PDB file of C-alpha atoms in Angstrom:
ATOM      1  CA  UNK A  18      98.475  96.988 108.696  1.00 47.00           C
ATOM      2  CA  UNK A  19      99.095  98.083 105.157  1.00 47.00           C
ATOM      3  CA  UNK A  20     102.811  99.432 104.327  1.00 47.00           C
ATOM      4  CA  UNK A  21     101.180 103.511 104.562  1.00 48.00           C
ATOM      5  CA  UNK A  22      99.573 102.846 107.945  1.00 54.00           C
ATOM      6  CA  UNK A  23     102.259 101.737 109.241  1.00 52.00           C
ATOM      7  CA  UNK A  24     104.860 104.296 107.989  1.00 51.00           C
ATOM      8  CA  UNK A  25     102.415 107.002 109.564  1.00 56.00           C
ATOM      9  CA  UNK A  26     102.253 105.138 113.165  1.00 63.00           C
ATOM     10  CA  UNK A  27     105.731 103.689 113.527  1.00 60.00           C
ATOM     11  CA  UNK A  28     107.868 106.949 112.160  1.00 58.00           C
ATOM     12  CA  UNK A  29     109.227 108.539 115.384  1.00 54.00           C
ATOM     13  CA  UNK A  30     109.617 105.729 117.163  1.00 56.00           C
ATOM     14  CA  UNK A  31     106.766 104.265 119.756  1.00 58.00           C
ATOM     15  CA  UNK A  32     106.865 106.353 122.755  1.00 63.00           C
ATOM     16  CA  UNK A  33     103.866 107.948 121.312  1.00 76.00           C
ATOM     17  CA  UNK A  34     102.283 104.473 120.546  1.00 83.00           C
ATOM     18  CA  UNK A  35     102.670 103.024 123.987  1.00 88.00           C
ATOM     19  CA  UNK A  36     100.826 101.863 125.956  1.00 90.00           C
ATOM     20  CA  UNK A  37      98.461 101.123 123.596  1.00 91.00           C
ATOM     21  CA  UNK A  38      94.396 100.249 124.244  1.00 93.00           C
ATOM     22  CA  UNK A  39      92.779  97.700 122.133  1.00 94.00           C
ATOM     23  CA  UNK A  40      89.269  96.981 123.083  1.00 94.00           C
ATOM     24  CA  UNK A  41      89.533  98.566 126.767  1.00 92.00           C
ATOM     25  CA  UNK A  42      92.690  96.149 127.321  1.00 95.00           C
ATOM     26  CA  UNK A  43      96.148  97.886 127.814  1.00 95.00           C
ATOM     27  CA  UNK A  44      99.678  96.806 126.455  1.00 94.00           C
ATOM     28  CA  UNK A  45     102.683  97.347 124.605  1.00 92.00           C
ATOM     29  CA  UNK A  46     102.243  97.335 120.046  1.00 88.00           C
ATOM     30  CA  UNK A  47     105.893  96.657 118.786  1.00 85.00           C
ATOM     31  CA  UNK A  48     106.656  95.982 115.260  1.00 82.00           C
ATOM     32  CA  UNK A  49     109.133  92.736 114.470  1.00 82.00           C
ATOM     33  CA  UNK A  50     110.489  94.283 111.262  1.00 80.00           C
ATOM     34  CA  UNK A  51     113.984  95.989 111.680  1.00 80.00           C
ATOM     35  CA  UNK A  52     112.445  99.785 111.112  1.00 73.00           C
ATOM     36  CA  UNK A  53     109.175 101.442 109.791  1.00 68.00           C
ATOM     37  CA  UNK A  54     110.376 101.043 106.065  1.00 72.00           C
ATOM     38  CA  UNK A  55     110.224  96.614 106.803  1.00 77.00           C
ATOM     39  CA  UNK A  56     107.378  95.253 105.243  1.00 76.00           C
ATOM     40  CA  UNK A  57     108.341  92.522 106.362  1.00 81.00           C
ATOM     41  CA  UNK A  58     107.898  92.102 110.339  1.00 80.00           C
ATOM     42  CA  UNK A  59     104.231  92.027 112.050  1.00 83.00           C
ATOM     43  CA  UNK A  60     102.361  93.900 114.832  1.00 84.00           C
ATOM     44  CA  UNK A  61     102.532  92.095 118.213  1.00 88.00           C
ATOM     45  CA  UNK A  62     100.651  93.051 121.001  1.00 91.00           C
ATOM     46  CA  UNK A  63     101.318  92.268 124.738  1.00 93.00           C
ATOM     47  CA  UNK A  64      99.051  92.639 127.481  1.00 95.00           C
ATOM     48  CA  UNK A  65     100.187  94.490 130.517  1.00 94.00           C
ATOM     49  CA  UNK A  66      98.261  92.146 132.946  1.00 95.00           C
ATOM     50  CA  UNK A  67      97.512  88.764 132.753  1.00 95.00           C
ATOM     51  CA  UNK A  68      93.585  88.389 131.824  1.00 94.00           C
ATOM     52  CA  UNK A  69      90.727  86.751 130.273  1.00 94.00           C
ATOM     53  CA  UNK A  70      91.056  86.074 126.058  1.00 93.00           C
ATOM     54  CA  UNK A  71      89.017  88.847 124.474  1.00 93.00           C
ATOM     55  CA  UNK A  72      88.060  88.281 121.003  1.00 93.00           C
ATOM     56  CA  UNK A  73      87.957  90.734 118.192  1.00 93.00           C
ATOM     57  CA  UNK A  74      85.841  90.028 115.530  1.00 94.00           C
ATOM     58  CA  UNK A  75      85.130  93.667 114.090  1.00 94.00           C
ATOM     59  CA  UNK A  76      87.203  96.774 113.468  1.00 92.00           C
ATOM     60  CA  UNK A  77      88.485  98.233 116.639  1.00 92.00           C
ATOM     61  CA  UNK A  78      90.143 101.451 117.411  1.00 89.00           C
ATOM     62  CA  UNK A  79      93.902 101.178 118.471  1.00 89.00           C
ATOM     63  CA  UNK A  80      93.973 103.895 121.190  1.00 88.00           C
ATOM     64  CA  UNK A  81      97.741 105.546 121.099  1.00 86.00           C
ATOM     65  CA  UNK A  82      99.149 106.534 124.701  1.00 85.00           C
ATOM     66  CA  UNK A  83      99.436 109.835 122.991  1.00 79.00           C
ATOM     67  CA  UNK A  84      95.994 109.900 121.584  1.00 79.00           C
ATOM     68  CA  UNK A  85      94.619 109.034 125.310  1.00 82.00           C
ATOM     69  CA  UNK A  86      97.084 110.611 127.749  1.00 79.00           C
ATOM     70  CA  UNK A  87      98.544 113.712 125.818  1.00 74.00           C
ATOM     71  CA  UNK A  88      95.096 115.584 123.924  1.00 70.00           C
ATOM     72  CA  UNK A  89      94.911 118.127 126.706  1.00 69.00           C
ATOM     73  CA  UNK A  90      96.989 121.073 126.403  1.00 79.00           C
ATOM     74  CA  UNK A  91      99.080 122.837 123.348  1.00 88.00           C
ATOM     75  CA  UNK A  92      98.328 120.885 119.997  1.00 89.00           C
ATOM     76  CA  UNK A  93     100.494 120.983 116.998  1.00 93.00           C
ATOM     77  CA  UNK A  94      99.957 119.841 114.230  1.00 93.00           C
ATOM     78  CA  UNK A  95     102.668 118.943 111.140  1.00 94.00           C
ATOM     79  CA  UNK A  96     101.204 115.992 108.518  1.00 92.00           C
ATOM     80  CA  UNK A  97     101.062 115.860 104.916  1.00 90.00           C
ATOM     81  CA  UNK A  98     104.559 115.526 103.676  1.00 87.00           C
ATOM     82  CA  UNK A  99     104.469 111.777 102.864  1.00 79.00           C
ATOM     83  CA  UNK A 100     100.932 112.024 101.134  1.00 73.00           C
ATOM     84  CA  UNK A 101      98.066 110.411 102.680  1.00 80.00           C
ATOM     85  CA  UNK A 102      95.710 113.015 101.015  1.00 91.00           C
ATOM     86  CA  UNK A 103      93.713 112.741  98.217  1.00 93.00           C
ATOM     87  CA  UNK A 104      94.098 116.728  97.209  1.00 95.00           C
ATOM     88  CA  UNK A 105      94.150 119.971  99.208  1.00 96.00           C
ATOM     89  CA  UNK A 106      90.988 120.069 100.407  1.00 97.00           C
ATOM     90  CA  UNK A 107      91.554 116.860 102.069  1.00 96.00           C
ATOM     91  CA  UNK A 108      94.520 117.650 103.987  1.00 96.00           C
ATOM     92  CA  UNK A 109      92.755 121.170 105.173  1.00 97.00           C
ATOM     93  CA  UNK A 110      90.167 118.578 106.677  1.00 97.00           C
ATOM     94  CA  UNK A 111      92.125 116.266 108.138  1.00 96.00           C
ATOM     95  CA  UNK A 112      94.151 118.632 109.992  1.00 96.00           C
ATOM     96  CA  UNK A 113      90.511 120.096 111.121  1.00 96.00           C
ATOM     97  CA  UNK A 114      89.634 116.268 111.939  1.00 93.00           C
ATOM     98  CA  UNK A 115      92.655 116.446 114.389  1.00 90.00           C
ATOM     99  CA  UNK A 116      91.885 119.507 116.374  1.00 91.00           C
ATOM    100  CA  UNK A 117      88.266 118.242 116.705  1.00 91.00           C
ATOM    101  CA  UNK A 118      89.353 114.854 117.807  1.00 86.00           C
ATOM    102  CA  UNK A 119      91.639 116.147 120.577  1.00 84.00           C
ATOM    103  CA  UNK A 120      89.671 119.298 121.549  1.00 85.00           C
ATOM    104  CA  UNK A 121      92.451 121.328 121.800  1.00 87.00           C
ATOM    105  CA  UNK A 122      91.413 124.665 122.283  1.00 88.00           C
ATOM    106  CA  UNK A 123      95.344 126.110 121.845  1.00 93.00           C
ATOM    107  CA  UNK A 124      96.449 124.681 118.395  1.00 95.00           C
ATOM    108  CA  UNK A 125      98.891 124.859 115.611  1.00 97.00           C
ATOM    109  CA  UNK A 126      98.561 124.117 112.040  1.00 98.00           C
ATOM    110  CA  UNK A 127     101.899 123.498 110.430  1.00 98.00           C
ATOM    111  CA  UNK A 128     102.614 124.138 106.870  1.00 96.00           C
ATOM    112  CA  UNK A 129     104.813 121.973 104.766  1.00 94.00           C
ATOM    113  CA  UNK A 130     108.160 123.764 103.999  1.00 93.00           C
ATOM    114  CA  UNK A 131     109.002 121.827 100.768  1.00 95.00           C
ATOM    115  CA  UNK A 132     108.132 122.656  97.260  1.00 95.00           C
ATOM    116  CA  UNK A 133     108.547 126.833  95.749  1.00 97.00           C
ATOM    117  CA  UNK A 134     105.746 129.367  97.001  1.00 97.00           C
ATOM    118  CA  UNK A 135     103.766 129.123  93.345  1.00 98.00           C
ATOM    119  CA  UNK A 136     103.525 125.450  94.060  1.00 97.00           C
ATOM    120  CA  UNK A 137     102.237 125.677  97.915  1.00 97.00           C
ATOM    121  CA  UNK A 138     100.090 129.264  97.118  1.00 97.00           C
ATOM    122  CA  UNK A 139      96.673 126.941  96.800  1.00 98.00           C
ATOM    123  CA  UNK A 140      96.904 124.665 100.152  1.00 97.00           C
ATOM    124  CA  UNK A 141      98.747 127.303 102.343  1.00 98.00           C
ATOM    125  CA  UNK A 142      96.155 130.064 101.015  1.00 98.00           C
ATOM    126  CA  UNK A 143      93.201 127.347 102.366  1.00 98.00           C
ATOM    127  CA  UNK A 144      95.079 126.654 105.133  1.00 98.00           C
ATOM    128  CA  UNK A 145      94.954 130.450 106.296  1.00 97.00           C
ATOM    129  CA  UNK A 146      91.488 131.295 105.353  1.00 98.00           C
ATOM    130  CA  UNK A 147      90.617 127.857 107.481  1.00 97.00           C
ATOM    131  CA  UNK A 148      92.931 128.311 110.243  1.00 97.00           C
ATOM    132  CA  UNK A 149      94.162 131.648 110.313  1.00 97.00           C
ATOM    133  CA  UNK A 150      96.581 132.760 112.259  1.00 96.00           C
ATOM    134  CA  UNK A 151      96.990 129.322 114.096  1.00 97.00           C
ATOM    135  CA  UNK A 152      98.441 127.877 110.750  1.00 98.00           C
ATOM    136  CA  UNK A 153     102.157 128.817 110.192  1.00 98.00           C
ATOM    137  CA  UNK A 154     103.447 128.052 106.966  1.00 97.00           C
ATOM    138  CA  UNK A 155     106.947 126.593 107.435  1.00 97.00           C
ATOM    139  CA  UNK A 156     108.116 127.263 103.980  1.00 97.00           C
ATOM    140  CA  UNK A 157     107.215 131.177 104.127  1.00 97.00           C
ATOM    141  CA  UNK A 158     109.064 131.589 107.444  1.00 98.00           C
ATOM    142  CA  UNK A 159     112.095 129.806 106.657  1.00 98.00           C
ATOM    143  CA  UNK A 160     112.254 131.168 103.122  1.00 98.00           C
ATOM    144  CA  UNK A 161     111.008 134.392 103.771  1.00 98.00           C
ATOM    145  CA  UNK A 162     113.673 136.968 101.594  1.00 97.00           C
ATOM    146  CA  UNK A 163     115.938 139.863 103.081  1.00 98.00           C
ATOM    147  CA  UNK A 164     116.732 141.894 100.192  1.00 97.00           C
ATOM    148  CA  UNK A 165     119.657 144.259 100.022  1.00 95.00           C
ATOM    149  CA  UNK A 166     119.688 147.975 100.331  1.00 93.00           C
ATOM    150  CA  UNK A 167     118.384 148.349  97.165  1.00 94.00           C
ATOM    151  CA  UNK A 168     114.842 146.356  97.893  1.00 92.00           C
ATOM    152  CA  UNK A 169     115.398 143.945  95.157  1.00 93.00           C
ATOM    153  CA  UNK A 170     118.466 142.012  95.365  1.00 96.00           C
ATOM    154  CA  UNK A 171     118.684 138.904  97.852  1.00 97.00           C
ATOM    155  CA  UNK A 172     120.559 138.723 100.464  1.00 96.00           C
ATOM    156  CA  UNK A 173     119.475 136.279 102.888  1.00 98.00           C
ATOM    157  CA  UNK A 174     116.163 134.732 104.166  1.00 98.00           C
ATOM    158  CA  UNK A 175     114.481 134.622 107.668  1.00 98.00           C
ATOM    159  CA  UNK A 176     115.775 130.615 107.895  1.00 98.00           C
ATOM    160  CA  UNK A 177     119.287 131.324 107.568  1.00 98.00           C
ATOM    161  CA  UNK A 178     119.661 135.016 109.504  1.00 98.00           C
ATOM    162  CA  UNK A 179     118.098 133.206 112.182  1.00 98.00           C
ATOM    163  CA  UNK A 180     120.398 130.484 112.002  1.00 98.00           C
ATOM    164  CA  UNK A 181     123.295 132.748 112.215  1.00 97.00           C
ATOM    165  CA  UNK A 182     124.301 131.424 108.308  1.00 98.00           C
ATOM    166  CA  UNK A 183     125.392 132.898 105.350  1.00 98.00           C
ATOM    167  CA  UNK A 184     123.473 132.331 101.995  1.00 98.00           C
ATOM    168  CA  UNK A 185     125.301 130.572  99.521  1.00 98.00           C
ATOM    169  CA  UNK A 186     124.413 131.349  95.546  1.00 98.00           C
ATOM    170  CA  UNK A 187     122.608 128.016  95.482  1.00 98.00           C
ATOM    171  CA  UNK A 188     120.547 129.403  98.569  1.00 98.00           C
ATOM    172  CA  UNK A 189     119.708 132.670  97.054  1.00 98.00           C
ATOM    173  CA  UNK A 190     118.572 130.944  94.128  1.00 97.00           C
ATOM    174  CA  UNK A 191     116.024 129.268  95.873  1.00 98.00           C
ATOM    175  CA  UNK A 192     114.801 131.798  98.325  1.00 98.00           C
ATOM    176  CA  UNK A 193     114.169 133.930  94.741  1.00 97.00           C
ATOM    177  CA  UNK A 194     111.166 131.219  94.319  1.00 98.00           C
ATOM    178  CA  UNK A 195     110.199 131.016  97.953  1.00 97.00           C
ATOM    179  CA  UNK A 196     111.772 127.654  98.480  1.00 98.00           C
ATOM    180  CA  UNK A 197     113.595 126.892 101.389  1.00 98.00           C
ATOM    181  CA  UNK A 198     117.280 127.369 100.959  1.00 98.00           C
ATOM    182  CA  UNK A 199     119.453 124.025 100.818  1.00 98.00           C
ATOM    183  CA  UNK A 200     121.948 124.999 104.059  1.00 97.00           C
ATOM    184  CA  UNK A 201     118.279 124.851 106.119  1.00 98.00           C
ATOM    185  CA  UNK A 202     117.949 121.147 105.401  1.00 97.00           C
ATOM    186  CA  UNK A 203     119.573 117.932 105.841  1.00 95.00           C
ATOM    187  CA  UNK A 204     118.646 116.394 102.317  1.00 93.00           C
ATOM    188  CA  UNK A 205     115.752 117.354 100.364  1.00 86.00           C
ATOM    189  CA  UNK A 206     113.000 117.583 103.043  1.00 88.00           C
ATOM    190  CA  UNK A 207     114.617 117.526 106.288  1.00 93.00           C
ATOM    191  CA  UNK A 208     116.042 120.445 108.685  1.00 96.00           C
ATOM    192  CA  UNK A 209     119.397 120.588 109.986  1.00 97.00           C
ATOM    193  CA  UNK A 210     119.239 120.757 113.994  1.00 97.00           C
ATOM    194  CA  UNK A 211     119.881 124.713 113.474  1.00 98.00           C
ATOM    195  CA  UNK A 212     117.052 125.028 111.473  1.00 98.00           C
ATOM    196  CA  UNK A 213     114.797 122.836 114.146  1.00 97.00           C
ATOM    197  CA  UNK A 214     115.584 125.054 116.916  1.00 98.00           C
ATOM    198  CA  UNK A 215     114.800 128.422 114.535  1.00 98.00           C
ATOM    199  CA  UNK A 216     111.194 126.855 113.986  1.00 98.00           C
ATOM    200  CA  UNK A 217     111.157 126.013 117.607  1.00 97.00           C
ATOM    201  CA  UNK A 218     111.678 129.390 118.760  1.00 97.00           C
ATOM    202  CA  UNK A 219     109.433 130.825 115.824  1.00 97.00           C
ATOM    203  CA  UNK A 220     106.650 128.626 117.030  1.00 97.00           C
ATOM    204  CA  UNK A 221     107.436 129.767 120.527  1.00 96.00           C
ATOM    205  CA  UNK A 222     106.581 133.015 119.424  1.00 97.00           C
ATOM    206  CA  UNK A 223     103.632 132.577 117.401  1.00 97.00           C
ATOM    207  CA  UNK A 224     102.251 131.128 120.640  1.00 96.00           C
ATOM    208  CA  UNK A 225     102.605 133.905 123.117  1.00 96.00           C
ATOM    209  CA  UNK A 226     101.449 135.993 120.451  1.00 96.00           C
ATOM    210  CA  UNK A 227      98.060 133.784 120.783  1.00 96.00           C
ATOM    211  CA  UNK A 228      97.923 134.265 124.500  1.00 95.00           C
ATOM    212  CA  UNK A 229      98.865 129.999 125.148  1.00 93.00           C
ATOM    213  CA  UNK A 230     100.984 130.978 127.932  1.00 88.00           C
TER     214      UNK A 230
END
């Protein structure tokens, strides 16, 4: 598999890999190199039963345990952050692709949280008029401003209240552009595990607002 495919199936580990289905036969997919960023190892692919050789001599679907087993149900949906798309437009239809694929009739669309609101305005505006209020934008929620008394002057932002933190300068520097405040994140695009379990309970919200439960 090319270096991009295989960043996108191997990141996260493989419990949502296996088992794996390759032309109706099941087994485990494992990758030899030391993580996903190894070019250098190969796909293996072991049968769970013993059987008869099957040959593959065209493209064939690799059927994820998560794509087969898991589709029912609550869908959410967070892709885009390490590219794959050729321009917005794309990435609104992919994430459409998705929710057709699986069927899921309760879904989320998650909105990447890095980059300044004048920079995301374009994909997270088609991302609402497409989705609605099943897309969340990430980077609105946890940069969302609390002003001071005054209605002008930051104080905090939605991310960091929630999170029981303080905003720093640095942080109210960036929530002034709509960007997600550096005490939310681990390194540039990453949360902290406070700043998972805000978007976990936000998303909680979101769906009993949308009747899931």
């Amino acid at each position: 598999l090319p270096h991009r495919q295989l960043r996108k199936l191997y990141q996260g580990g493989s419990h949502h890999i296996n088992p794996a289905l390759i032309a109706g036969i099941e087994g485990t997919l494992r990758w030899t190199g030391t993580d996903y960023a190894d070019t250098t190892g190969n796909w293996t692919f072991e049968r769970n039963e013993a059987g008869a050789e099957v040959v593959i001599n065209r493209p064939t679907a690799i059927r994820t345990a998560y794509d087969r087993l898991h589709n029912s149900g609550i869908q959410v949906v967070f892709i885009g952050q390490n590219g794959g798309y050729s321009d917005n437009d794309d990435l609104v239809w992919q994430n459409r692709r998705m929710i057709e694929h699986s069927h899921a009739e309760k879904f989320l669309i998650l909105g990447l949280s890095s980059g300044s609101a004048a920079a995301r305005a374009d994909i997270e505006a088609k991302m609402l008029l497409e989705f609605g209020r099943r897309f969340v934008s990430l980077r609105e929620y946890l940069a969302a401003p609390i002003y001071e008394g005054d209605g002008t002057t930051v104080l905090s932002c939605y991310g960091l209240d929630d999170a029981g933190l303080t905003a720093t300068a640095t942080d109210k520097t960036a929530i002034e552009t709509g960007t997600v405040p550096p005490q939310c994140l681990s390194d540039s695009v990453h949360y902290t595990t406070a700043t998972k379990t805000v978007i976990g309970d936000m998303l909680y919200k979101r769906m009993v607002e949308l009747n899931f439960f």
